Amino acid sequence: GHQIKNMATIAGNVVTGSPISDLNPLWMCSRAAFVVAGGDPSQQRRVEAKDFFLGYRKVDLRDHEILYQVELPCTRKFEYVQEFKQAHRREDDISIVCAGMRVKFAREGSDWVVEDIALAYGGVAAKTVMATKTQQALVGRKWDRETLLRALELLKEELHIAADAPGGMVEFRRSLIASFFFKFFVRTSLQLVADSEALGPGQKYVSAIQDDEVSAADAYSRPASHGIQLFDHEKGENIVGKAIPHASAKLQVTGEAKYVDDIPLSKNALHAALVLSTKPHAILEAVDPSEALSMPGVVGYYGHEQVQGGNDIGPVIPDEECFASEKVTCVGQVIGLVVAETEQQARDAARKVAVTYKDLPYIMSIEEAIEQDSFYPANWESRVERGDVDACFASEACTHVVEEDMKIGAQDHFYLETNACVVIPQEGDEILTYSSTQAPAKHQRAIAHVLGVPEHKVVCKTKRLGGGFGGKETRAIFINCAAAVPAYDLQRPVRLCLDRDEDMQMTGHRHAFYGKYKVGFNAEGKILAVDLKIYNNGGNSLDLSAAVMQRAVLHADNCYNYPNARFHGRICKTNISSNTAFRGFGGPQGMIVTEAWMDHVARELGVDVESVRHANLYQEGDRIPCGMKLDGFNINRIWTELKESSKFDQRNREVEDFNAKHKYRKRGIAFVPTKFGIAFTLLYFNQGGALVHVYTDGTVLVTHGGVEMGQGLHTKIAQIAAQALKIPAKDVFISETSTDKVPNASPTAASASSDMYGAAVLDACNQLNERLQKYRDELPGASFGEIAMTAHKDRVDLSAHGFYKMPEVGGFGSERPFLYYTYGAACSEVEVDVLTGDYQIHKTDILMDVGNSINPVIDIGQIEGGFMQGIGLMTIEEAVWGDRDHPWVRPGFLHTRGPGTYKIPTANDIPVQMNVSLLQDAPNPHAVASSKAIGEPPLFLGSSVFFAIKNAIYNARKGEGKEGFFPLHSPATPEKIRMSCVDKYTDHGPNYQAKTSV
């Protein structure tokens, strides 16, 4: 967008007239006035702030006027002003509801009464409003509980929010109106008590606030985050195990690192813009690009009729189209593409392509798909079973049975670099493409198919990604294919880079899930039978949804041994953009449902959930439901060590003590384990290749099939190569990933890349070492460069191709779907504001089993980053679609398609204290350098925050006489937190469920 640095002003904020401005309620309640001036400075007029805002983004400012001056009076004695705000995220976020409140007290006889009061609210109407009727009714009244209750009644009547109000969250917003006033009442009561103390006997204000209500006045306070990273690292000559900085860290922090959008274009290069569907499901009656083609700079329009090869594409089955031909099945589906001399010309022209639709019925959510039996074929379902579930439920052993469901919302990848590609025609039929992708080989295949050329004529290169998280494994392919069509036809380079809103609307998310469980157990908390029906929202094409579901059902046991288990997963076919891979790949969604029923079992028995978790843990040598035997099962050791190092029992008691003293601020603590299987569930993906060149100066160039996307893959691979060849790490360089160097590479995904490509590089280095050993023996003390030059002169091949085939695994459906597991656990403690749903994380302790770490600082970075992304998934990030639960959103559109509406964790969402440790003395015999994969496993540990929040809510509900289990769906946003709490000042009830797009 356009640069706005140094242009933001107070006046600019005011005159935008935003109904959710944080400042405007304060101007209005504080008796502020605005001085506006015309062309002549003498032509000024004064408008009180309360009268300045006329409607939605409409203010009392004429065409020739500017806001010249703000008059803000000082507060008077016994006059108090408070501000309030609740947002999706505490920092750098717009308000859901905000308020400014002012009250002035006066003595009347022996009473303190309201002399003047102003209550201004934002986020409850089309403009910031004053509660004038409530204000008038409160003037002259004593500041007591009767006044409090009367004010809450009047506010409910006066500030009514319609059920279909834009922005949704109606009940939550209504509750915040009451909560803010109650907080104001408590705070001012306490202030008045303190300020009236000096007036003498009989003059002091006697507060109506009870001791346990004082916490409602607590102001937000947060110290800077700090923590400890505890690990062992290589202190000797070995390079593997050393804490070496990320290879391109300096380039990235200085802005020198090059990404696809930084590639210089030739003078004849064109820019592309996509023509996208605006309907969730419709027949394409006509597509008319004539107006677009007549615009300046436009070179051409391309649709399905211009595709030279096959228009059918798809990473698993060809159920997608490069360009929609007869109908569209989601908003954001590609209909065509315009190429022009500049990006702006292309975008302007794309908006002028006229598309005529005939609407068809559409399905947006999992629940709608279940109702209408809209699923992908049964051969794409996933099942894992063992024992006799039904017989166990019917037996006397199952003395308790619980049933419930859980929803897990979607999550956007929100990588810093949106999808981008540059396609450059070479001579003849050759095509070179630079793409921001995790799967260059898939791009090569798809582009070859769409253009009708053999794969050996297409080369795809990737230098690095600005984040991927799974979102660039398959959903970048159709974008690259679309750009390749005009590039090949016109024989001119074409650049296509998505804007953020386009990327979020059209490239898919982490799958939303819906799980329905039935669990049988005994009085000791031992779970005997589990029946799970689990669904994901696949979207408008299959993509990787089946593999995501496979991992979900394979992880539905988490770390627990269920003798009788039945996990059945189905993929819902809907009219949203196809959902796709995301860090964890279905595993976190499967595991959070498991932890939900653990919580349910504990509440049913009236015991701590940690005791139920511990009672059901696997032991070494146990088998998981599909039959795989667990060896090196380190969870029990992790459980013991982390429980001691985090001082869990002591902190649990401290949480209980805090909660006993605070009614409106509650703390919660949770301890959650995880295990994550390492391997692709698609068997043939478990292979990797590498190419290692030794140059005569002793430097080494490594190329492998993995893609660097910030995770430190190249750094680890360089360490492996350097140690194998006995050279410094600085002498190893990895330039890019390219399909003409390492063919047919599997996607950089499943956390397996360090294992596969590290082993392949080691294989290549071992070959080179065999060839060079003769010269090492002949030239003792010689440098590696001298050895290489001598071997070269002796006509020795200094290039080697390495390969690795993951042993023992059999893919989904086999007894051994994974080579091994990565284990970990987290203990998190939170504090929740019961009245608003706001929360902060006081402390998190994490212990991860990473085997013998190749690079401990990179592994800890992955643990911390994965944990924070898990917090985002389960507490902050919420995708809102135009579905039947959100009728105020245009049908089929993603409302949260930019940073203004979609929030990811920020620095202030990091735990105040965050301690991360690596399990010591736990080598992994199944992977290179005895290490373990770490990219995805830590993400689920963010659920420790989710369940700590739920623990705090339980305590809040208990204080209001509402004990027992309640369902909490993910993400646990401030709305869900607040609406799960109950109190005597709001009436949403204990069973209210906030809406979630799944």
XYZ file of C-alpha atoms in Angstrom, residues 277-813:
537
model
C -14.963 -15.392 -8.582
C -17.226 -13.276 -6.387
C -19.723 -16.108 -5.897
C -19.403 -19.194 -3.673
C -21.138 -21.462 -6.176
C -22.407 -20.431 -9.595
C -22.566 -21.253 -13.282
C -20.391 -19.005 -15.455
C -22.835 -17.693 -18.033
C -20.439 -15.210 -19.644
C -16.963 -13.751 -19.213
C -16.378 -10.540 -21.216
C -12.857 -9.043 -21.105
C -13.485 -6.505 -23.887
C -13.433 -3.400 -21.664
C -10.301 -4.617 -19.905
C -8.523 -5.259 -23.212
C -9.164 -1.677 -24.330
C -7.440 -0.163 -21.299
C -3.947 1.400 -21.474
C -1.033 -0.974 -21.053
C -3.114 -4.167 -21.253
C -1.516 -6.862 -23.391
C -3.955 -9.724 -23.034
C -6.602 -11.686 -21.172
C -6.237 -15.414 -20.528
C -8.869 -17.908 -19.477
C -9.499 -21.622 -19.904
C -9.765 -21.303 -23.673
C -6.172 -20.084 -23.895
C -4.658 -23.008 -21.964
C -2.279 -24.803 -24.315
C -2.191 -28.129 -22.457
C -4.478 -29.504 -19.762
C -6.706 -27.187 -17.725
C -7.227 -29.839 -15.036
C -4.870 -29.644 -12.088
C -4.672 -30.792 -8.466
C -1.937 -32.101 -6.165
C -3.648 -35.449 -5.443
C -6.505 -35.767 -7.925
C -7.202 -33.385 -10.836
C -10.366 -31.875 -9.350
C -9.290 -28.249 -9.863
C -8.945 -26.063 -12.924
C -6.207 -23.639 -13.828
C -8.985 -21.305 -15.018
C -12.650 -21.975 -14.236
C -14.452 -23.113 -17.381
C -18.129 -23.766 -16.651
C -18.749 -22.961 -13.003
C -17.095 -21.609 -9.886
C -17.178 -23.376 -6.535
C -15.836 -20.719 -4.168
C -15.201 -17.021 -3.852
C -11.648 -16.359 -4.998
C -11.488 -19.127 -7.607
C -9.432 -18.073 -10.626
C -11.562 -17.323 -13.698
C -8.937 -15.582 -15.763
C -5.871 -13.415 -15.776
C -4.945 -10.040 -17.260
C -1.381 -9.145 -18.213
C -0.250 -5.565 -18.604
C 2.844 -3.370 -18.623
C 2.461 -2.432 -14.947
C 0.887 -4.109 -11.949
C -1.581 -1.280 -11.421
C -2.714 -1.434 -15.046
C -3.230 -5.183 -14.712
C -5.229 -4.832 -11.482
C -7.378 -2.021 -12.858
C -8.138 -4.050 -15.975
C -8.894 -7.246 -14.051
C -11.644 -5.397 -12.183
C -13.213 -4.467 -15.529
C -13.621 -8.030 -16.765
C -17.386 -8.554 -16.738
C -18.521 -11.900 -15.351
C -22.146 -13.025 -15.457
C -23.199 -15.706 -12.982
C -26.163 -17.943 -12.321
C -26.227 -18.641 -8.598
C -26.294 -22.196 -7.263
C -26.865 -23.416 -3.675
C -23.733 -23.337 -1.575
C -22.389 -25.010 1.568
C -19.962 -23.184 3.847
C -19.567 -25.112 7.088
C -18.984 -28.634 8.388
C -22.405 -28.689 10.040
C -24.101 -27.739 6.764
C -22.094 -30.418 4.940
C -23.166 -33.058 7.467
C -26.796 -31.958 7.132
C -26.639 -32.166 3.327
C -24.371 -35.238 3.168
C -21.699 -33.309 1.260
C -18.519 -35.360 1.619
C -15.629 -36.407 -0.548
C -15.934 -40.068 -1.627
C -15.602 -42.784 0.999
C -12.192 -43.889 -0.316
C -10.802 -40.654 1.089
C -12.089 -41.331 4.614
C -9.652 -42.306 7.372
C -10.159 -45.011 9.988
C -8.045 -46.271 12.861
C -9.533 -48.976 15.105
C -8.555 -51.506 17.704
C -10.403 -53.626 20.240
C -14.188 -53.864 20.473
C -15.482 -50.400 21.256
C -19.184 -51.232 21.329
C -18.732 -54.277 23.549
C -16.656 -52.253 25.998
C -19.316 -49.522 26.228
C -21.897 -52.244 26.976
C -19.741 -53.917 29.613
C -19.832 -53.354 33.361
C -16.216 -52.143 33.229
C -17.326 -48.793 31.743
C -18.920 -47.342 34.838
C -18.992 -43.860 33.315
C -19.680 -42.632 29.785
C -19.517 -39.038 28.517
C -20.392 -37.582 25.120
C -19.771 -34.117 23.684
C -18.463 -32.331 20.637
C -15.741 -29.797 19.927
C -15.118 -27.303 17.163
C -11.671 -26.144 16.100
C -11.634 -23.073 13.890
C -9.402 -22.509 10.870
C -6.084 -20.666 10.925
C -4.464 -18.577 8.218
C -0.774 -19.152 7.492
C -0.077 -15.405 7.509
C 3.433 -15.810 6.171
C 5.168 -12.448 5.749
C 5.727 -13.092 2.028
C 2.511 -13.653 0.092
C 2.473 -16.097 -2.811
C 4.529 -14.844 -5.721
C 6.109 -16.145 -8.898
C 8.054 -14.953 -11.915
C 7.802 -17.095 -15.065
C 10.517 -16.550 -17.671
C 10.325 -18.253 -21.094
C 13.629 -19.574 -22.378
C 14.460 -20.713 -25.878
C 12.175 -23.202 -27.558
C 9.730 -24.788 -25.117
C 11.850 -24.172 -22.049
C 10.342 -22.437 -19.033
C 12.118 -21.125 -15.962
C 9.992 -20.185 -12.968
C 10.931 -18.674 -9.653
C 8.248 -19.437 -7.124
C 7.663 -18.999 -3.414
C 6.868 -22.658 -2.895
C 7.643 -25.513 -0.550
C 7.256 -27.976 -3.427
C 9.189 -26.953 -6.565
C 8.778 -30.410 -8.126
C 4.988 -30.128 -7.916
C 5.164 -26.787 -9.730
C 7.343 -28.326 -12.391
C 4.834 -31.134 -13.011
C 1.755 -28.922 -12.990
C 3.217 -26.243 -15.265
C 4.393 -28.896 -17.719
C 0.877 -30.337 -17.790
C -0.853 -26.967 -18.270
C 1.543 -25.900 -21.034
C 1.617 -29.324 -22.702
C 5.405 -29.668 -22.537
C 7.547 -32.413 -20.985
C 8.761 -31.936 -17.437
C 12.416 -31.746 -18.467
C 11.639 -28.447 -20.217
C 10.444 -26.800 -16.987
C 12.764 -25.672 -14.192
C 11.445 -24.344 -10.897
C 13.786 -22.520 -8.545
C 13.281 -21.317 -4.966
C 15.916 -19.306 -3.124
C 14.038 -18.930 0.160
C 10.534 -18.302 1.431
C 9.325 -15.535 3.688
C 7.465 -18.170 5.677
C 5.442 -21.099 4.462
C 4.006 -23.193 7.326
C 2.446 -25.589 4.796
C 0.524 -22.899 2.953
C 2.977 -22.935 0.046
C 3.103 -26.696 -0.410
C 0.206 -27.054 -2.856
C -1.812 -23.829 -2.878
C 0.921 -21.921 -4.710
C 0.708 -24.259 -7.706
C -2.406 -22.917 -9.408
C -1.047 -19.360 -9.163
C 2.203 -20.351 -10.851
C 0.309 -22.269 -13.543
C -1.914 -19.262 -14.277
C 1.115 -17.015 -14.761
C 2.848 -19.590 -16.954
C 0.083 -19.551 -19.583
C 0.609 -15.947 -20.820
C 4.384 -16.175 -20.340
C 4.543 -19.196 -22.648
C 2.094 -17.738 -25.158
C 3.646 -14.274 -25.402
C 7.235 -15.418 -24.811
C 7.630 -12.630 -22.278
C 8.374 -12.853 -18.534
C 5.294 -12.575 -16.305
C 5.267 -11.610 -12.638
C 2.332 -12.429 -10.361
C 2.350 -11.422 -6.693
C -0.765 -11.641 -4.550
C -1.955 -8.911 -2.241
C -2.598 -9.998 1.346
C -6.394 -9.986 1.009
C -6.211 -12.072 -2.184
C -3.829 -14.538 -0.597
C -5.991 -15.034 2.481
C -9.236 -15.367 0.508
C -8.070 -17.816 -2.125
C -5.151 -19.959 -0.898
C -6.772 -21.861 1.958
C -6.217 -22.241 5.696
C -5.525 -24.840 8.313
C -8.593 -27.073 8.218
C -11.410 -26.328 10.603
C -12.403 -29.523 12.436
C -15.463 -30.784 14.240
C -15.184 -33.774 16.568
C -17.943 -35.782 18.274
C -16.730 -38.130 20.977
C -18.052 -40.828 23.263
C -15.712 -41.981 26.021
C -16.126 -44.840 28.512
C -14.030 -45.038 31.677
C -13.956 -46.378 35.206
C -14.011 -44.696 38.614
C -10.203 -44.510 38.693
C -10.173 -42.408 35.534
C -8.814 -45.158 33.301
C -10.236 -44.708 29.826
C -11.421 -48.012 28.393
C -13.176 -47.084 25.139
C -13.215 -44.122 22.787
C -15.449 -43.541 19.773
C -14.509 -40.427 17.771
C -16.255 -39.158 14.668
C -14.191 -36.308 13.299
C -14.744 -34.069 10.286
C -12.672 -31.456 8.523
C -13.707 -28.716 6.131
C -11.912 -29.650 2.948
C -13.240 -26.777 0.877
C -13.937 -26.842 -2.847
C -11.215 -29.342 -3.818
C -9.604 -32.343 -2.176
C -6.055 -30.945 -2.091
C -4.321 -32.551 0.940
C -7.425 -32.921 3.090
C -7.277 -36.722 3.127
C -3.673 -36.759 4.340
C -4.522 -34.117 6.939
C -7.329 -36.330 8.200
C -5.039 -39.355 8.250
C -2.662 -37.569 10.597
C -5.576 -36.332 12.712
C -6.863 -39.851 13.407
C -3.306 -41.151 13.897
C -2.803 -38.494 16.595
C -6.223 -38.717 18.229
C -4.669 -40.841 20.972
C -2.023 -38.198 21.763
C 0.068 -39.808 24.548
C -2.671 -42.046 25.954
C -3.293 -45.781 25.785
C -6.883 -46.646 24.852
C -7.439 -50.420 24.726
C -10.575 -49.943 22.630
C -10.558 -47.101 20.121
C -12.413 -46.141 16.957
C -11.387 -43.005 15.116
C -13.309 -42.236 11.920
C -12.533 -39.143 9.861
C -14.544 -37.705 6.968
C -13.797 -34.761 4.649
C -16.546 -32.222 4.050
C -16.959 -30.787 0.567
C -17.874 -27.113 0.849
C -17.789 -23.884 -1.114
C -14.831 -22.188 0.505
C -11.318 -22.025 -0.927
C -9.626 -25.395 -0.579
C -8.011 -25.860 2.821
C -4.532 -27.244 2.937
C -1.392 -28.160 4.849
C -0.458 -26.186 7.931
C 2.203 -26.858 10.544
C 0.959 -29.909 12.422
C -1.075 -31.131 9.442
C -4.194 -32.272 11.331
C -2.283 -33.586 14.327
C -3.090 -30.629 16.622
C -6.792 -30.811 15.741
C -6.900 -34.510 16.584
C -5.000 -34.039 19.826
C -7.025 -31.101 21.155
C -10.206 -33.177 20.931
C -8.389 -35.869 22.934
C -7.455 -33.340 25.597
C -11.041 -32.051 25.623
C -12.353 -35.465 26.623
C -9.569 -35.812 29.192
C -10.925 -32.639 30.754
C -14.469 -33.989 30.484
C -13.545 -37.245 32.226
C -11.800 -35.369 35.055
C -14.796 -33.090 35.616
C -17.143 -36.041 35.616
C -15.058 -37.707 38.333
C -14.306 -34.502 40.238
C -10.527 -34.933 40.049
C -7.627 -32.956 38.593
C -7.273 -33.461 34.855
C -3.510 -33.953 35.257
C -4.163 -37.102 37.282
C -6.393 -38.482 34.511
C -3.775 -37.672 31.899
C -1.042 -39.334 33.912
C -3.139 -42.441 34.625
C -3.640 -43.045 30.905
C -0.130 -42.401 29.573
C 1.471 -44.980 27.314
C 4.420 -46.921 28.685
C 7.559 -48.007 26.866
C 6.751 -50.877 24.506
C 3.016 -50.191 24.297
C 1.378 -50.160 20.888
C -0.692 -47.349 19.419
C -4.120 -48.188 17.901
C -2.713 -48.878 14.422
C -0.213 -51.360 15.913
C 3.078 -49.422 15.984
C 5.253 -50.255 18.981
C 6.550 -47.296 20.974
C 10.282 -47.399 21.562
C 12.141 -44.528 23.163
C 8.862 -43.313 24.669
C 10.193 -40.416 26.720
C 6.926 -38.821 27.830
C 7.000 -40.309 31.323
C 10.486 -38.936 31.871
C 9.454 -35.564 30.437
C 6.351 -35.535 32.649
C 8.409 -36.120 35.799
C 11.196 -33.677 34.955
C 8.934 -30.846 33.800
C 6.512 -31.218 36.680
C 9.440 -30.788 39.040
C 11.254 -27.994 37.167
C 8.042 -25.992 36.618
C 7.053 -26.438 40.285
C 3.630 -27.415 39.052
C 2.183 -28.594 42.364
C 3.297 -25.444 44.188
C 1.987 -23.176 41.451
C -1.305 -25.056 41.398
C -1.760 -24.271 45.081
C -0.818 -20.635 44.483
C -3.425 -20.435 41.717
C -6.056 -21.789 44.088
C -5.077 -19.237 46.751
C -5.261 -16.366 44.245
C -8.654 -17.452 42.963
C -10.067 -17.651 46.479
C -9.289 -13.966 46.946
C -10.328 -12.614 43.541
C -13.813 -12.812 42.093
C -13.299 -11.095 38.753
C -9.733 -12.080 37.926
C -9.035 -15.789 37.840
C -5.913 -17.781 37.196
C -5.599 -21.182 35.616
C -2.799 -23.653 35.070
C -2.504 -26.645 32.750
C 0.047 -29.344 32.004
C -0.225 -30.931 28.541
C 1.980 -33.540 26.799
C 2.353 -34.221 23.090
C 3.781 -36.807 20.718
C 4.159 -36.157 17.009
C 4.881 -38.798 14.390
C 7.719 -38.185 11.940
C 7.226 -39.352 8.335
C 4.892 -38.607 5.472
C 1.786 -40.769 5.649
C 2.115 -41.028 1.845
C 4.864 -43.655 1.676
C 6.724 -42.623 -1.478
C 7.279 -39.091 -0.176
C 9.709 -40.491 2.401
C 12.818 -40.074 0.252
C 15.327 -37.333 -0.385
C 18.165 -36.500 -2.729
C 21.177 -34.201 -2.588
C 24.046 -33.064 -4.795
C 27.392 -32.094 -3.266
C 30.143 -30.371 -5.255
C 33.680 -29.938 -3.927
C 35.665 -27.139 -5.584
C 39.411 -26.990 -5.861
C 39.736 -24.208 -3.293
C 38.170 -26.518 -0.702
C 34.770 -24.900 -0.625
C 31.621 -26.949 -1.026
C 28.313 -26.269 -2.746
C 25.367 -28.336 -1.545
C 22.044 -28.602 -3.315
C 19.223 -30.687 -1.879
C 15.490 -31.066 -2.377
C 14.450 -29.092 0.704
C 13.365 -25.465 0.753
C 14.633 -22.890 3.238
C 11.659 -20.989 4.635
C 13.166 -19.562 7.786
C 13.251 -22.831 9.726
C 17.044 -23.161 9.481
C 17.096 -26.210 7.217
C 20.060 -24.990 5.153
C 22.010 -24.186 8.318
C 21.562 -27.699 9.698
C 22.389 -29.298 6.340
C 25.565 -27.196 6.097
C 26.599 -28.364 9.575
C 26.091 -32.005 8.592
C 28.136 -31.568 5.406
C 30.884 -29.611 7.153
C 31.329 -32.206 9.857
C 31.259 -35.087 7.394
C 33.933 -33.470 5.198
C 35.896 -32.137 8.201
C 35.787 -28.514 7.062
C 34.482 -25.306 8.691
C 30.765 -24.628 8.307
C 31.558 -21.317 6.582
C 33.075 -23.282 3.691
C 29.739 -24.942 2.902
C 27.208 -22.957 0.860
C 23.645 -23.767 -0.138
C 22.378 -21.417 -2.802
C 18.877 -22.483 -3.795
C 16.507 -25.355 -4.402
C 16.121 -26.225 -8.063
C 14.426 -29.026 -9.961
C 17.312 -29.283 -12.429
C 19.744 -30.129 -9.619
C 17.709 -32.539 -7.488
C 14.741 -34.031 -9.364
C 11.406 -35.273 -8.061
C 11.923 -33.894 -4.559
C 9.231 -34.353 -1.938
C 7.715 -31.179 -0.476
C 9.509 -29.521 2.409
C 6.923 -30.610 4.944
C 6.047 -33.141 7.649
C 9.021 -31.921 9.748
C 11.083 -34.571 7.959
C 13.360 -32.459 5.779
C 16.383 -32.342 8.102
C 16.143 -36.113 8.482
C 15.763 -36.893 4.779
C 18.015 -34.317 3.176
C 20.535 -34.450 5.995
C 20.879 -38.176 5.454
C 21.094 -37.700 1.670
C 23.838 -35.088 2.055
C 25.670 -37.374 4.473
C 25.458 -40.165 1.900
C 26.992 -37.893 -0.752
C 29.724 -36.705 1.630
C 30.570 -40.279 2.563
C 31.064 -41.080 -1.116
C 33.376 -38.078 -1.473
C 35.288 -39.037 1.645
C 35.910 -42.499 0.198
C 37.319 -40.929 -2.958
C 39.447 -38.426 -1.033
C 40.754 -40.741 1.699
C 43.751 -41.731 -0.445
C 44.839 -38.082 -0.720
C 44.238 -37.364 2.963
C 46.582 -40.258 3.732
C 49.167 -39.072 1.211
C 49.044 -35.422 2.299
C 48.954 -35.326 6.101
C 48.410 -31.806 7.384
C 47.236 -30.520 4.003
C 44.260 -28.246 3.778
C 41.026 -29.508 2.294
C 41.615 -27.240 -0.692
C 45.007 -28.796 -1.332
C 43.503 -32.271 -1.043
C 40.703 -31.349 -3.463
C 43.095 -29.856 -6.002
C 45.341 -32.897 -5.855
C 42.395 -35.232 -6.357
C 41.113 -33.100 -9.233
C 44.468 -33.279 -10.987
C 44.261 -37.022 -10.526
C 40.928 -36.939 -12.377
C 38.807 -37.817 -9.342
C 35.104 -36.941 -9.504
C 34.497 -34.243 -6.879
C 30.747 -34.312 -7.225
C 28.436 -36.817 -5.575
C 24.742 -37.482 -5.547
C 23.326 -38.716 -2.264
C 20.021 -40.410 -1.593
C 18.007 -41.454 1.419
C 15.031 -43.779 1.609
C 13.344 -43.729 5.004
C 13.440 -47.302 6.340
C 10.782 -49.361 8.086
C 7.799 -47.027 7.508
C 4.753 -48.205 5.587
C 2.550 -45.135 5.280
C -1.044 -44.723 6.420
C -2.837 -48.028 6.880
